Amino acid sequence: MRRMFEDELKDLHVRFSEMGMMVNEAVYKSVKSFINHDKDLARQVIKDDHKINEREMDLENRSFEMVALQQPVTTDLRLIVTVMKASSDLERMGDHAVSIAKSTIRVKGNTRVPAIEKDLGEMAGVVKKMVEESLDAYVKEQADRAVKIADEDHHVNHYSRKIYEQCIKNMQDDPDTVVGSMDYMLVASYLERIGDYVTNICEWVVYLKKGKLVELNSNAKEDNF
């Protein structure tokens, strides 16, 4: 029975990691579609979102079954709880990728601003790296690394503020950029939210390894960790 349970835990672990890769790809494709004005790629992101949603539901169901049937304790229970909570965060990240893709489809001949699109691309690169590293930290159960990854969210917030300020200035200087700038600000806000969810995942990595619930990127961080 114990061996069967360990196999189920490993499978849960692998399926969660796969979901993370699916979400990371969705985020990457959604921003790429927006910057390249690629509506076909955007439609692909929207079409594939159901796979992320189905994986999240599958992980939740498997987790509930394992808790109910196996009654795990300590480390095993923490792993199951982490997967349940973190998979929910991943699903929301996928939703924001879909929102970015929908922004791509909505754009119709708006005046584009290459400098802002460059910053959006760089911002997306930071977010993508954070997602990849947070998942790797989860796999390796590296709590200290997770804290450092969460701290990278400050760079994401910096890009968000910079893009917002650029958009406001452009709208004031050139009314033709108003509609496009609104989309830029929306996409930046979606990426910022994805960064916040990466921080949540990092918090669950700390919980998985140390059994403590912490709040990262806040004034309470030093007291909690």
PDB file of C-alpha atoms in Angstrom, residues 33-163:
ATOM      1  CA  SER A  33       1.061  36.896 -30.363  1.00  0.00           C
ATOM      2  CA  PHE A  34       0.345  40.380 -29.002  1.00  0.00           C
ATOM      3  CA  ILE A  35       3.719  41.876 -29.912  1.00  0.00           C
ATOM      4  CA  ASN A  36       3.802  40.211 -33.359  1.00  0.00           C
ATOM      5  CA  HIS A  37       0.110  40.953 -34.004  1.00  0.00           C
ATOM      6  CA  ASP A  38      -0.334  37.208 -34.588  1.00  0.00           C
ATOM      7  CA  LYS A  39      -4.041  36.519 -34.163  1.00  0.00           C
ATOM      8  CA  ASP A  40      -3.699  32.863 -35.205  1.00  0.00           C
ATOM      9  CA  LEU A  41      -1.264  32.237 -32.351  1.00  0.00           C
ATOM     10  CA  ALA A  42      -3.600  34.110 -29.989  1.00  0.00           C
ATOM     11  CA  ARG A  43      -6.499  31.872 -31.017  1.00  0.00           C
ATOM     12  CA  GLN A  44      -4.314  28.836 -30.327  1.00  0.00           C
ATOM     13  CA  VAL A  45      -3.697  30.056 -26.761  1.00  0.00           C
ATOM     14  CA  ILE A  46      -7.436  30.482 -26.222  1.00  0.00           C
ATOM     15  CA  LYS A  47      -8.231  27.121 -27.793  1.00  0.00           C
ATOM     16  CA  ASP A  48      -5.680  25.247 -25.648  1.00  0.00           C
ATOM     17  CA  ASP A  49      -6.764  26.826 -22.354  1.00  0.00           C
ATOM     18  CA  HIS A  50      -9.207  24.002 -21.682  1.00  0.00           C
ATOM     19  CA  LYS A  51      -6.232  21.652 -21.294  1.00  0.00           C
ATOM     20  CA  ILE A  52      -4.927  23.761 -18.407  1.00  0.00           C
ATOM     21  CA  ASN A  53      -8.371  23.909 -16.803  1.00  0.00           C
ATOM     22  CA  GLU A  54      -8.838  20.149 -17.140  1.00  0.00           C
ATOM     23  CA  ARG A  55      -5.411  19.480 -15.637  1.00  0.00           C
ATOM     24  CA  GLU A  56      -6.196  21.706 -12.653  1.00  0.00           C
ATOM     25  CA  MET A  57      -9.479  19.857 -12.039  1.00  0.00           C
ATOM     26  CA  ASP A  58      -7.714  16.508 -12.396  1.00  0.00           C
ATOM     27  CA  LEU A  59      -5.039  17.465  -9.868  1.00  0.00           C
ATOM     28  CA  GLU A  60      -7.664  18.718  -7.431  1.00  0.00           C
ATOM     29  CA  ASN A  61      -9.699  15.504  -7.701  1.00  0.00           C
ATOM     30  CA  ARG A  62      -6.629  13.299  -7.311  1.00  0.00           C
ATOM     31  CA  SER A  63      -5.525  15.311  -4.286  1.00  0.00           C
ATOM     32  CA  PHE A  64      -8.895  15.037  -2.560  1.00  0.00           C
ATOM     33  CA  GLU A  65      -8.987  11.288  -3.200  1.00  0.00           C
ATOM     34  CA  MET A  66      -5.504  10.789  -1.766  1.00  0.00           C
ATOM     35  CA  VAL A  67      -6.367  12.765   1.363  1.00  0.00           C
ATOM     36  CA  ALA A  68      -9.647  10.890   1.835  1.00  0.00           C
ATOM     37  CA  LEU A  69      -8.354   7.385   1.134  1.00  0.00           C
ATOM     38  CA  GLN A  70      -4.775   7.507   2.395  1.00  0.00           C
ATOM     39  CA  GLN A  71      -5.053  10.055   5.232  1.00  0.00           C
ATOM     40  CA  PRO A  72      -1.462  11.269   4.692  1.00  0.00           C
ATOM     41  CA  VAL A  73       0.453  13.131   7.381  1.00  0.00           C
ATOM     42  CA  THR A  74       3.376  15.591   7.637  1.00  0.00           C
ATOM     43  CA  THR A  75       5.526  15.747   4.479  1.00  0.00           C
ATOM     44  CA  ASP A  76       3.145  13.772   2.269  1.00  0.00           C
ATOM     45  CA  LEU A  77       0.204  15.942   3.263  1.00  0.00           C
ATOM     46  CA  ARG A  78       2.210  19.095   2.613  1.00  0.00           C
ATOM     47  CA  LEU A  79       3.029  17.900  -0.896  1.00  0.00           C
ATOM     48  CA  ILE A  80      -0.644  17.256  -1.667  1.00  0.00           C
ATOM     49  CA  VAL A  81      -1.750  20.599  -0.219  1.00  0.00           C
ATOM     50  CA  THR A  82       0.977  22.390  -2.194  1.00  0.00           C
ATOM     51  CA  VAL A  83      -0.166  20.808  -5.449  1.00  0.00           C
ATOM     52  CA  MET A  84      -3.803  21.694  -4.760  1.00  0.00           C
ATOM     53  CA  LYS A  85      -3.064  25.317  -3.946  1.00  0.00           C
ATOM     54  CA  ALA A  86      -0.321  25.946  -6.495  1.00  0.00           C
ATOM     55  CA  SER A  87      -2.268  24.331  -9.349  1.00  0.00           C
ATOM     56  CA  SER A  88      -5.058  26.819  -8.661  1.00  0.00           C
ATOM     57  CA  ASP A  89      -2.532  29.646  -9.039  1.00  0.00           C
ATOM     58  CA  LEU A  90      -1.290  28.130 -12.294  1.00  0.00           C
ATOM     59  CA  GLU A  91      -4.840  27.950 -13.628  1.00  0.00           C
ATOM     60  CA  ARG A  92      -5.339  31.655 -12.932  1.00  0.00           C
ATOM     61  CA  MET A  93      -2.062  32.417 -14.698  1.00  0.00           C
ATOM     62  CA  GLY A  94      -3.443  30.562 -17.703  1.00  0.00           C
ATOM     63  CA  ASP A  95      -6.578  32.719 -17.547  1.00  0.00           C
ATOM     64  CA  HIS A  96      -4.439  35.857 -17.757  1.00  0.00           C
ATOM     65  CA  ALA A  97      -2.598  34.413 -20.759  1.00  0.00           C
ATOM     66  CA  VAL A  98      -5.995  34.005 -22.427  1.00  0.00           C
ATOM     67  CA  SER A  99      -6.824  37.629 -21.594  1.00  0.00           C
ATOM     68  CA  ILE A 100      -3.619  38.742 -23.311  1.00  0.00           C
ATOM     69  CA  ALA A 101      -4.523  36.624 -26.339  1.00  0.00           C
ATOM     70  CA  LYS A 102      -7.973  38.197 -26.461  1.00  0.00           C
ATOM     71  CA  SER A 103      -6.352  41.637 -26.434  1.00  0.00           C
ATOM     72  CA  THR A 104      -4.392  40.565 -29.518  1.00  0.00           C
ATOM     73  CA  ILE A 105      -7.561  39.609 -31.369  1.00  0.00           C
ATOM     74  CA  ARG A 106      -9.341  42.787 -30.280  1.00  0.00           C
ATOM     75  CA  VAL A 107      -6.668  45.100 -31.735  1.00  0.00           C
ATOM     76  CA  LYS A 108      -7.737  46.401 -35.147  1.00  0.00           C
ATOM     77  CA  GLY A 109      -5.268  48.698 -36.831  1.00  0.00           C
ATOM     78  CA  ASN A 110      -4.413  50.693 -33.726  1.00  0.00           C
ATOM     79  CA  THR A 111      -1.327  52.881 -33.774  1.00  0.00           C
ATOM     80  CA  ARG A 112       1.476  50.795 -32.310  1.00  0.00           C
ATOM     81  CA  VAL A 113       4.388  52.048 -30.169  1.00  0.00           C
ATOM     82  CA  PRO A 114       7.539  49.920 -30.691  1.00  0.00           C
ATOM     83  CA  ALA A 115       9.258  51.203 -27.515  1.00  0.00           C
ATOM     84  CA  ILE A 116       6.366  50.054 -25.320  1.00  0.00           C
ATOM     85  CA  GLU A 117       6.128  46.724 -27.116  1.00  0.00           C
ATOM     86  CA  LYS A 118       9.844  46.241 -26.476  1.00  0.00           C
ATOM     87  CA  ASP A 119       9.288  46.810 -22.746  1.00  0.00           C
ATOM     88  CA  LEU A 120       6.331  44.413 -22.776  1.00  0.00           C
ATOM     89  CA  GLY A 121       8.529  41.784 -24.387  1.00  0.00           C
ATOM     90  CA  GLU A 122      11.219  42.279 -21.740  1.00  0.00           C
ATOM     91  CA  MET A 123       8.600  42.209 -18.969  1.00  0.00           C
ATOM     92  CA  ALA A 124       7.228  38.957 -20.354  1.00  0.00           C
ATOM     93  CA  GLY A 125      10.761  37.543 -20.414  1.00  0.00           C
ATOM     94  CA  VAL A 126      11.186  38.280 -16.705  1.00  0.00           C
ATOM     95  CA  VAL A 127       7.812  36.690 -15.935  1.00  0.00           C
ATOM     96  CA  LYS A 128       8.589  33.623 -18.043  1.00  0.00           C
ATOM     97  CA  LYS A 129      11.896  33.127 -16.243  1.00  0.00           C
ATOM     98  CA  MET A 130      10.172  33.495 -12.866  1.00  0.00           C
ATOM     99  CA  VAL A 131       7.625  30.830 -13.815  1.00  0.00           C
ATOM    100  CA  GLU A 132      10.329  28.420 -14.977  1.00  0.00           C
ATOM    101  CA  GLU A 133      12.493  28.952 -11.917  1.00  0.00           C
ATOM    102  CA  SER A 134       9.611  28.687  -9.453  1.00  0.00           C
ATOM    103  CA  LEU A 135       8.640  25.327 -10.935  1.00  0.00           C
ATOM    104  CA  ASP A 136      12.249  24.157 -10.773  1.00  0.00           C
ATOM    105  CA  ALA A 137      12.428  25.295  -7.149  1.00  0.00           C
ATOM    106  CA  TYR A 138       9.266  23.293  -6.487  1.00  0.00           C
ATOM    107  CA  VAL A 139      10.728  20.159  -8.069  1.00  0.00           C
ATOM    108  CA  LYS A 140      13.942  20.520  -6.049  1.00  0.00           C
ATOM    109  CA  GLU A 141      12.146  21.773  -2.906  1.00  0.00           C
ATOM    110  CA  GLN A 142      14.464  24.790  -2.656  1.00  0.00           C
ATOM    111  CA  ALA A 143      12.789  27.149  -0.192  1.00  0.00           C
ATOM    112  CA  ASP A 144      15.599  29.726  -0.034  1.00  0.00           C
ATOM    113  CA  ARG A 145      15.698  29.908  -3.816  1.00  0.00           C
ATOM    114  CA  ALA A 146      11.921  30.360  -3.910  1.00  0.00           C
ATOM    115  CA  VAL A 147      12.253  33.449  -1.703  1.00  0.00           C
ATOM    116  CA  LYS A 148      14.794  34.954  -4.106  1.00  0.00           C
ATOM    117  CA  ILE A 149      12.605  34.178  -7.119  1.00  0.00           C
ATOM    118  CA  ALA A 150       9.632  35.886  -5.497  1.00  0.00           C
ATOM    119  CA  ASP A 151      11.787  38.964  -4.950  1.00  0.00           C
ATOM    120  CA  GLU A 152      12.185  39.236  -8.748  1.00  0.00           C
ATOM    121  CA  ASP A 153       8.549  40.332  -8.839  1.00  0.00           C
ATOM    122  CA  HIS A 154       9.790  43.836  -8.034  1.00  0.00           C
ATOM    123  CA  HIS A 155      11.272  43.949 -11.556  1.00  0.00           C
ATOM    124  CA  VAL A 156       7.889  43.008 -13.003  1.00  0.00           C
ATOM    125  CA  ASN A 157       6.222  45.783 -11.022  1.00  0.00           C
ATOM    126  CA  HIS A 158       8.872  48.221 -12.247  1.00  0.00           C
ATOM    127  CA  TYR A 159       8.091  47.378 -15.874  1.00  0.00           C
ATOM    128  CA  SER A 160       4.383  47.736 -15.177  1.00  0.00           C
ATOM    129  CA  ARG A 161       4.826  51.245 -13.774  1.00  0.00           C
ATOM    130  CA  LYS A 162       7.138  52.235 -16.622  1.00  0.00           C
ATOM    131  CA  ILE A 163       4.704  51.021 -19.278  1.00  0.00           C
TER     132      ILE A 163
END
